[in-house]
Tab-separated table of C-alpha atoms in Angstrom:
chain	number	residue	atom	x	y	z
A	1	MET	CA	106.498	89.569	79.394
A	2	ALA	CA	108.257	91.988	76.948
A	3	THR	CA	105.727	92.723	73.862
A	4	PRO	CA	107.095	90.754	70.714
A	5	LEU	CA	108.944	92.629	68.252
A	6	PRO	CA	107.483	92.749	64.545
A	7	LEU	CA	108.393	90.461	62.059
A	8	VAL	CA	109.895	91.347	58.636
A	9	PHE	CA	109.583	88.427	56.045
A	10	SER	CA	110.329	90.533	52.747
A	11	ALA	CA	113.531	92.512	52.637
A	12	PRO	CA	113.324	96.214	52.320
A	13	LYS	CA	113.862	97.717	48.997
A	14	ARG	CA	117.751	97.848	48.331
A	15	GLY	CA	119.668	96.827	45.255
A	16	MET	CA	120.221	93.480	44.526
A	17	PRO	CA	123.497	92.650	42.717
A	18	PRO	CA	123.793	92.250	39.019
A	19	ALA	CA	123.124	88.700	37.701
A	20	HIS	CA	126.024	86.451	38.270
A	21	PHE	CA	126.840	83.163	36.906
A	22	ALA	CA	125.610	81.283	39.854
A	23	ASP	CA	122.216	83.289	39.937
A	24	LEU	CA	121.531	81.865	36.430
A	25	SER	CA	120.115	78.574	35.064
A	26	ASP	CA	121.791	76.583	32.386
A	27	GLU	CA	119.722	77.878	29.892
A	28	GLN	CA	120.274	81.667	31.012
A	29	ARG	CA	123.719	80.829	30.788
A	30	ILE	CA	123.718	79.737	27.328
A	31	GLU	CA	121.668	82.876	26.152
A	32	ALA	CA	124.163	85.181	27.752
A	33	LEU	CA	127.023	83.482	25.996
A	34	SER	CA	125.349	83.446	22.752
A	35	GLU	CA	124.799	87.300	23.239
A	36	LEU	CA	128.538	87.282	23.440
A	37	GLY	CA	128.905	85.506	20.248
A	38	LEU	CA	130.151	82.492	22.351
A	39	PRO	CA	129.057	78.805	21.356
A	40	LYS	CA	127.210	76.549	23.966
A	41	PHE	CA	130.235	74.534	24.729
A	42	ARG	CA	131.836	77.378	26.473
A	43	LEU	CA	129.431	77.214	29.192
A	44	ASN	CA	131.008	73.855	30.274
A	45	GLN	CA	134.488	75.240	30.443
A	46	ILE	CA	133.384	78.264	32.400
A	47	ALA	CA	131.437	75.903	34.906
A	48	ARG	CA	134.562	73.876	35.411
A	49	HIS	CA	136.796	76.764	36.413
A	50	TYR	CA	133.932	78.607	38.900
A	51	TYR	CA	132.918	75.217	40.631
A	52	GLY	CA	135.895	72.587	40.022
A	53	ARG	CA	138.994	74.942	40.043
A	54	LEU	CA	137.175	77.589	42.314
A	55	GLU	CA	138.228	80.511	39.910
A	56	ALA	CA	135.818	83.522	39.588
A	57	ASP	CA	137.967	85.729	37.338
A	58	PRO	CA	137.513	84.909	33.468
A	59	MET	CA	140.793	86.706	32.853
A	60	THR	CA	142.397	83.572	34.382
A	61	MET	CA	140.340	81.427	32.235
A	62	THR	CA	143.079	80.651	29.551
A	63	ASP	CA	141.014	78.100	27.776
A	64	LEU	CA	138.625	80.846	27.044
A	65	PRO	CA	139.482	83.249	23.555
A	66	GLU	CA	141.351	85.935	24.827
A	67	ASP	CA	139.396	88.309	23.428
A	68	ALA	CA	136.351	87.108	24.836
A	69	ARG	CA	137.497	86.803	28.684
A	70	ALA	CA	136.675	90.498	29.312
A	71	LYS	CA	133.372	90.480	27.995
A	72	VAL	CA	132.810	87.261	30.118
A	73	LYS	CA	133.618	88.801	33.172
A	74	GLU	CA	131.780	92.022	32.546
A	75	ALA	CA	128.572	89.938	31.701
A	76	LEU	CA	128.537	87.005	33.996
A	77	PHE	CA	131.267	87.715	37.073
A	78	PRO	CA	130.523	91.159	38.499
A	79	THR	CA	132.297	91.582	41.715
A	80	LEU	CA	129.838	90.312	44.498
A	81	MET	CA	131.432	91.163	47.597
A	82	GLU	CA	134.948	92.574	48.875
A	83	PRO	CA	136.614	91.427	52.220
A	84	LEU	CA	136.467	94.601	54.502
A	85	ARG	CA	137.930	93.023	57.504
A	86	VAL	CA	139.280	89.495	58.487
A	87	VAL	CA	139.693	88.558	61.997
A	88	GLU	CA	141.307	85.230	63.270
A	89	ALA	CA	140.978	83.126	66.650
A	90	ASP	CA	141.985	79.777	67.812
A	91	ASP	CA	145.416	79.613	66.653
A	92	GLU	CA	144.147	81.032	63.251
A	93	ASN	CA	141.838	78.020	62.831
A	94	THR	CA	138.912	80.140	63.067
A	95	GLN	CA	138.634	83.088	60.449
A	96	LYS	CA	135.750	85.200	60.285
A	97	THR	CA	135.452	87.702	57.139
A	98	LEU	CA	133.163	90.748	57.013
A	99	TRP	CA	132.233	91.365	53.360
A	100	LYS	CA	131.183	94.596	51.880
A	101	LEU	CA	128.745	94.075	49.033
A	102	HIS	CA	128.221	96.032	46.001
A	103	ASP	CA	125.572	98.221	47.787
A	104	GLY	CA	127.480	98.713	50.509
A	105	THR	CA	125.529	96.199	52.622
A	106	LEU	CA	127.488	94.158	55.176
A	107	LEU	CA	127.530	90.404	55.344
A	108	GLU	CA	129.550	87.824	57.466
A	109	SER	CA	130.716	84.392	57.058
A	110	VAL	CA	133.117	82.204	59.653
A	111	LEU	CA	135.449	79.354	58.529
A	112	MET	CA	136.431	76.846	60.936
A	113	ARG	CA	139.133	74.595	60.799
A	114	TYR	CA	138.971	71.287	62.637
A	115	PRO	CA	141.386	68.309	62.678
A	116	ASP	CA	139.130	66.148	60.680
A	117	ARG	CA	137.063	68.807	58.941
A	118	ALA	CA	136.415	72.447	57.708
A	119	THR	CA	133.157	73.967	58.118
A	120	LEU	CA	131.993	77.313	56.711
A	121	CYS	CA	129.178	78.997	58.399
A	122	ILE	CA	127.347	81.339	55.665
A	123	SER	CA	124.909	84.017	55.818
A	124	SER	CA	121.445	83.898	54.025
A	125	GLN	CA	120.211	87.663	54.409
A	126	ALA	CA	122.003	90.944	55.198
A	127	GLY	CA	120.587	91.357	58.491
A	128	CYS	CA	117.549	89.396	59.944
A	129	GLY	CA	113.833	89.949	60.267
A	130	MET	CA	113.287	87.497	63.025
A	131	ALA	CA	113.854	89.894	65.873
A	132	CYS	CA	115.268	87.432	68.450
A	133	PRO	CA	116.237	89.864	71.281
A	134	PHE	CA	119.488	87.883	72.343
A	135	CYS	CA	121.014	87.673	68.599
A	136	ALA	CA	123.088	90.542	67.338
A	137	THR	CA	121.734	90.165	63.806
A	138	GLY	CA	118.240	90.130	64.895
A	139	GLN	CA	118.985	93.350	66.743
A	140	GLY	CA	120.219	94.890	63.703
A	141	GLY	CA	117.052	94.134	61.527
A	142	LEU	CA	116.823	93.001	57.818
A	143	ASP	CA	118.751	94.701	55.271
A	144	ARG	CA	117.862	92.518	52.242
A	145	ASN	CA	117.722	89.113	51.014
A	146	LEU	CA	121.159	87.895	49.411
A	147	SER	CA	121.032	86.686	46.088
A	148	ILE	CA	121.970	83.169	44.862
A	149	GLY	CA	125.345	84.286	43.742
A	150	GLU	CA	126.126	85.983	47.016
A	151	ILE	CA	125.124	82.893	49.002
A	152	VAL	CA	127.128	80.525	46.720
A	153	ASP	CA	130.182	82.813	46.449
A	154	GLN	CA	130.776	82.774	49.915
A	155	VAL	CA	131.203	78.901	49.634
A	156	ARG	CA	133.454	79.499	46.523
A	157	ASN	CA	135.689	81.778	48.304
A	158	ALA	CA	136.147	79.521	51.594
A	159	ALA	CA	136.734	76.303	49.119
A	160	ALA	CA	139.536	78.448	47.310
A	161	THR	CA	141.101	79.131	50.688
A	162	MET	CA	140.994	75.654	51.771
A	163	HIS	CA	142.292	74.612	48.633
A	164	ALA	CA	145.097	76.840	48.604
A	165	GLU	CA	146.226	75.329	51.991
A	166	GLY	CA	146.250	71.949	50.724
A	167	GLY	CA	142.922	71.086	52.515
A	168	ARG	CA	139.070	70.606	51.707
A	169	LEU	CA	135.923	72.551	52.250
A	170	SER	CA	133.798	69.778	53.818
A	171	ASN	CA	130.673	71.306	55.728
A	172	ILE	CA	128.432	74.016	55.179
A	173	VAL	CA	125.959	75.531	58.064
A	174	PHE	CA	123.531	78.050	57.009
A	175	MET	CA	123.813	79.499	60.602
A	176	GLY	CA	125.050	83.126	59.822
A	177	MET	CA	122.954	86.015	59.380
A	178	GLY	CA	119.509	85.670	58.277
A	179	GLU	CA	116.728	83.171	58.250
A	180	PRO	CA	117.563	80.650	55.393
A	181	LEU	CA	113.749	79.995	54.885
A	182	ALA	CA	112.785	83.566	54.594
A	183	ASN	CA	114.921	83.555	51.549
A	184	TYR	CA	113.754	80.098	50.297
A	185	LYS	CA	114.120	79.880	46.571
A	186	ARG	CA	117.607	81.386	46.344
A	187	VAL	CA	118.644	79.186	49.551
A	188	VAL	CA	117.320	76.014	47.938
A	189	SER	CA	119.123	76.984	44.561
A	190	ALA	CA	122.302	77.715	46.250
A	191	VAL	CA	122.123	74.248	48.374
A	192	ARG	CA	121.482	72.667	44.908
A	193	GLN	CA	124.697	74.337	43.417
A	194	ILE	CA	126.713	73.511	46.610
A	195	THR	CA	125.971	69.731	46.571
A	196	GLN	CA	125.911	69.011	42.777
A	197	PRO	CA	128.983	67.441	41.578
A	198	SER	CA	131.520	69.705	39.084
A	199	PRO	CA	130.624	71.109	36.771
A	200	ASP	CA	127.314	71.842	38.141
A	201	GLY	CA	128.558	72.489	41.669
A	202	PHE	CA	131.137	72.376	44.283
A	203	GLY	CA	130.581	68.603	45.243
A	204	ILE	CA	129.953	68.713	48.960
A	205	SER	CA	127.550	66.096	50.396
A	206	GLN	CA	123.970	67.057	51.194
A	207	ARG	CA	124.605	65.163	54.468
A	208	SER	CA	127.098	67.734	55.295
A	209	VAL	CA	124.936	70.772	54.833
A	210	THR	CA	122.743	71.996	57.498
A	211	VAL	CA	119.919	74.528	57.148
A	212	SER	CA	118.914	76.485	60.220
A	213	THR	CA	115.579	77.857	61.000
A	214	VAL	CA	113.853	79.717	63.843
A	215	GLY	CA	110.766	77.717	62.903
A	216	LEU	CA	108.901	78.570	59.760
A	217	ALA	CA	106.647	75.676	59.767
A	218	PRO	CA	105.326	75.918	56.496
A	219	ALA	CA	108.574	76.239	54.796
A	220	ILE	CA	109.902	73.537	56.852
A	221	ARG	CA	107.696	71.187	55.231
A	222	LYS	CA	108.335	72.697	51.816
A	223	LEU	CA	111.936	71.860	52.235
A	224	ALA	CA	110.990	68.157	53.356
A	225	ASP	CA	109.379	67.951	49.862
A	226	GLU	CA	112.230	68.816	47.996
A	227	ASP	CA	113.629	65.411	48.584
A	228	MET	CA	116.996	66.448	49.685
A	229	SER	CA	119.070	65.047	52.575
A	230	VAL	CA	120.553	67.974	54.200
A	231	THR	CA	120.057	68.513	58.014
A	232	LEU	CA	117.465	70.350	59.607
A	233	ALA	CA	118.454	72.583	62.540
A	234	VAL	CA	115.606	74.031	64.643
A	235	SER	CA	116.382	77.217	66.699
A	236	LEU	CA	113.969	76.430	69.483
A	237	HIS	CA	115.836	78.150	72.647
A	238	THR	CA	112.927	76.998	74.744
A	239	PRO	CA	110.116	74.240	74.982
A	240	ASP	CA	107.351	76.564	76.084
A	241	ASP	CA	105.311	78.965	74.223
A	242	GLU	CA	105.203	81.490	76.946
A	243	LEU	CA	108.696	82.314	76.877
A	244	ARG	CA	109.364	81.371	73.103
A	245	ASP	CA	106.993	84.125	72.052
A	246	GLU	CA	109.555	86.573	73.596
A	247	LEU	CA	112.599	84.935	72.540
A	248	VAL	CA	111.802	83.749	68.914
A	249	PRO	CA	108.801	86.288	68.137
A	250	VAL	CA	107.707	84.301	65.017
A	251	ASN	CA	106.495	81.557	67.783
A	252	ASN	CA	103.366	83.872	67.543
A	253	ARG	CA	102.849	82.612	64.439
A	254	TRP	CA	103.823	78.902	64.827
A	255	SER	CA	103.656	77.443	68.285
A	256	VAL	CA	106.012	75.051	69.868
A	257	ALA	CA	103.788	72.324	68.728
A	258	GLU	CA	103.474	73.258	64.923
A	259	VAL	CA	107.136	73.731	64.614
A	260	LEU	CA	107.846	70.127	66.130
A	261	ASP	CA	104.986	68.636	64.164
A	262	ALA	CA	106.877	70.180	60.721
A	263	ALA	CA	110.170	68.989	62.213
A	264	ARG	CA	108.731	65.326	62.484
A	265	TYR	CA	107.455	65.752	58.844
A	266	TYR	CA	111.096	66.745	57.816
A	267	ALA	CA	112.329	63.674	59.699
A	268	ASP	CA	109.872	61.213	58.121
A	269	LYS	CA	110.428	62.592	54.496
A	270	SER	CA	114.182	62.865	54.804
A	271	GLY	CA	114.888	60.063	57.008
A	272	ARG	CA	117.470	62.355	58.681
A	273	ARG	CA	117.760	63.534	62.335
A	274	VAL	CA	116.729	66.915	63.121
A	275	SER	CA	119.120	68.945	65.306
A	276	ILE	CA	117.608	71.010	67.793
A	277	GLU	CA	119.389	74.598	68.629
A	278	TYR	CA	119.276	75.864	72.146
A	279	ALA	CA	121.108	78.921	73.303
A	280	LEU	CA	121.437	78.604	77.132
A	281	ILE	CA	120.862	82.083	78.819
A	282	ARG	CA	121.247	82.585	82.354
A	283	ASP	CA	118.286	82.603	84.332
A	284	ILE	CA	116.041	82.956	81.447
A	285	ASN	CA	115.551	79.169	79.827
A	286	ASP	CA	118.374	77.179	81.845
A	287	GLN	CA	115.798	75.993	84.471
A	288	GLY	CA	115.839	72.165	85.113
A	289	TRP	CA	112.067	71.908	84.594
A	290	ARG	CA	112.761	73.575	81.095
A	291	ALA	CA	115.159	70.661	80.489
A	292	ASP	CA	112.598	67.962	81.387
A	293	MET	CA	109.828	69.502	79.338
A	294	LEU	CA	112.289	70.059	76.493
A	295	GLY	CA	113.360	66.079	76.675
A	296	GLU	CA	109.914	64.968	76.902
A	297	LYS	CA	108.443	67.056	74.291
A	298	LEU	CA	111.266	66.161	71.588
A	299	HIS	CA	111.067	62.479	72.460
A	300	LYS	CA	107.150	62.368	72.204
A	301	ALA	CA	107.645	64.343	68.644
A	302	LEU	CA	110.568	62.927	67.222
A	303	GLY	CA	111.347	59.538	68.991
A	304	SER	CA	115.182	58.831	68.261
A	305	ARG	CA	115.377	61.077	65.175
A	306	VAL	CA	116.613	64.342	67.387
A	307	HIS	CA	119.573	65.557	68.957
A	308	VAL	CA	119.826	68.668	71.180
A	309	ASN	CA	122.665	70.974	70.574
A	310	LEU	CA	123.309	73.389	73.622
A	311	ILE	CA	124.970	76.319	72.876
A	312	PRO	CA	126.441	78.550	75.528
A	313	LEU	CA	125.251	81.987	74.636
A	314	ASN	CA	127.948	84.385	73.145
A	315	PRO	CA	126.833	87.600	74.591
A	316	THR	CA	126.478	90.767	72.618
A	317	PRO	CA	128.381	94.040	74.201
A	318	GLY	CA	126.039	95.698	76.179
A	319	SER	CA	123.385	93.022	76.268
A	320	LYS	CA	121.345	92.005	79.295
A	321	TRP	CA	121.527	88.476	78.291
A	322	ASP	CA	124.424	85.994	79.512
A	323	ALA	CA	125.503	82.718	79.299
A	324	SER	CA	124.644	80.073	82.030
A	325	PRO	CA	127.166	78.865	84.637
A	326	ARG	CA	128.994	75.856	83.654
A	327	GLU	CA	127.249	73.815	86.402
A	328	ARG	CA	123.727	74.647	85.407
A	329	GLN	CA	124.815	73.643	81.675
A	330	ASP	CA	125.955	70.381	82.865
A	331	GLU	CA	122.869	69.899	84.993
A	332	PHE	CA	120.673	70.848	81.900
A	333	VAL	CA	122.523	68.432	79.414
A	334	ARG	CA	121.888	65.428	82.172
A	335	ARG	CA	118.204	66.212	82.260
A	336	VAL	CA	117.639	66.211	78.498
A	337	ILE	CA	119.333	62.957	78.304
A	338	ALA	CA	117.385	61.615	80.972
A	339	GLN	CA	114.476	61.884	78.893
A	340	GLY	CA	116.045	59.684	76.264
A	341	VAL	CA	116.968	62.529	73.870
A	342	PRO	CA	120.659	63.002	72.837
A	343	CYS	CA	122.115	66.420	73.725
A	344	THR	CA	125.638	67.840	73.623
A	345	VAL	CA	127.277	71.351	74.089
A	346	ARG	CA	128.399	72.910	71.065
A	347	ASP	CA	132.208	73.877	70.462
A	348	THR	CA	132.096	77.620	70.676
A	349	LYS	CA	134.846	78.809	68.225
A	350	GLY	CA	135.719	82.478	68.092
A	351	GLN	CA	134.312	84.285	70.833
A	352	GLU	CA	137.178	86.549	71.126
A	353	ILE	CA	136.757	87.752	67.639
A	354	ALA	CA	132.807	88.280	68.200
A	355	ALA	CA	132.020	85.123	65.813
A	356	ALA	CA	128.364	85.234	66.886
A	357	CYS	CA	126.565	86.004	63.797
A	358	GLY	CA	125.935	89.912	63.277
A	359	GLN	CA	128.656	90.969	65.924
A	360	LEU	CA	131.583	92.061	63.569
A	361	ALA	CA	128.831	93.832	61.324
A	362	ALA	CA	127.442	95.763	64.407
A	363	GLU	CA	130.734	96.721	65.285
A	364	GLU	CA	131.492	98.255	61.953
A	365	LYS	CA	128.130	100.043	61.682
């Protein structure tokens, strides 16, 4: 058994971006406008542009005084990210963007268009400190936490893209780079801005937002106490502690039992079904007995309030980890369902464009 890699919960000291409109409370926004000589009512106008019209350039906000637009832009709308590469797949329905942040840090987001919805997979950290050995982001380590503005503006950019196409961004999944609950306060603030109606947010339903975690049990309980109705997704990947200590090193702090207990608390508080993410890896965690154990433990801990998302591993170049063959995947699904737990295989979009989180950034580096 490999020695678990060290966990990093706090970001190395790299430059956080200058304060953005999305980073500030209403009181801070009003104060900033006052310093620019602008009255309080301008806040509502600016918010309607940013959240309602998806505009981030005050130079286009024609209801602001012409001589104030440049000042507002400099004070409240610094450039947070610029696209470095955009790659497409699935007949251009999947679009992955590699962003360069103000300090040169790299960030990824993936926009996935389906017939009935458009889902954006966003990042909460640049890199990740959870050190899961089969994950491209985990292999690269943690650069830093993202600011609220850097998280929120990923959503605004994608929403603007969908609006220009005559569509609407409907779903957000925090399944990109980073561990969302290790950047807790900023992620919760971003979720509230994503889900508040305009002019306070983008108006996406909380039930259409998924927050993923490798299993930071205390933070799961804290999230439950926020009284939100977002979906919790737990990246479990194996039901036994011995293997999970290797695959998900945070398991050395919070065992499978502790994680599932926290997930049950979340289900009790939110009334929502918990999603269990399980990357199926050939000859590592795809055995039939593990499927039986997974189904049994989940049924005991969560009853009917759980669903397993089986994810065919998207291998990273040069990695020893590989996807399970189709027949073993099908057998795994059958055996989990036999334990009374719903289990489906996730539609894997964008494999030919390295859409697994962290792959594009790793290539760029």
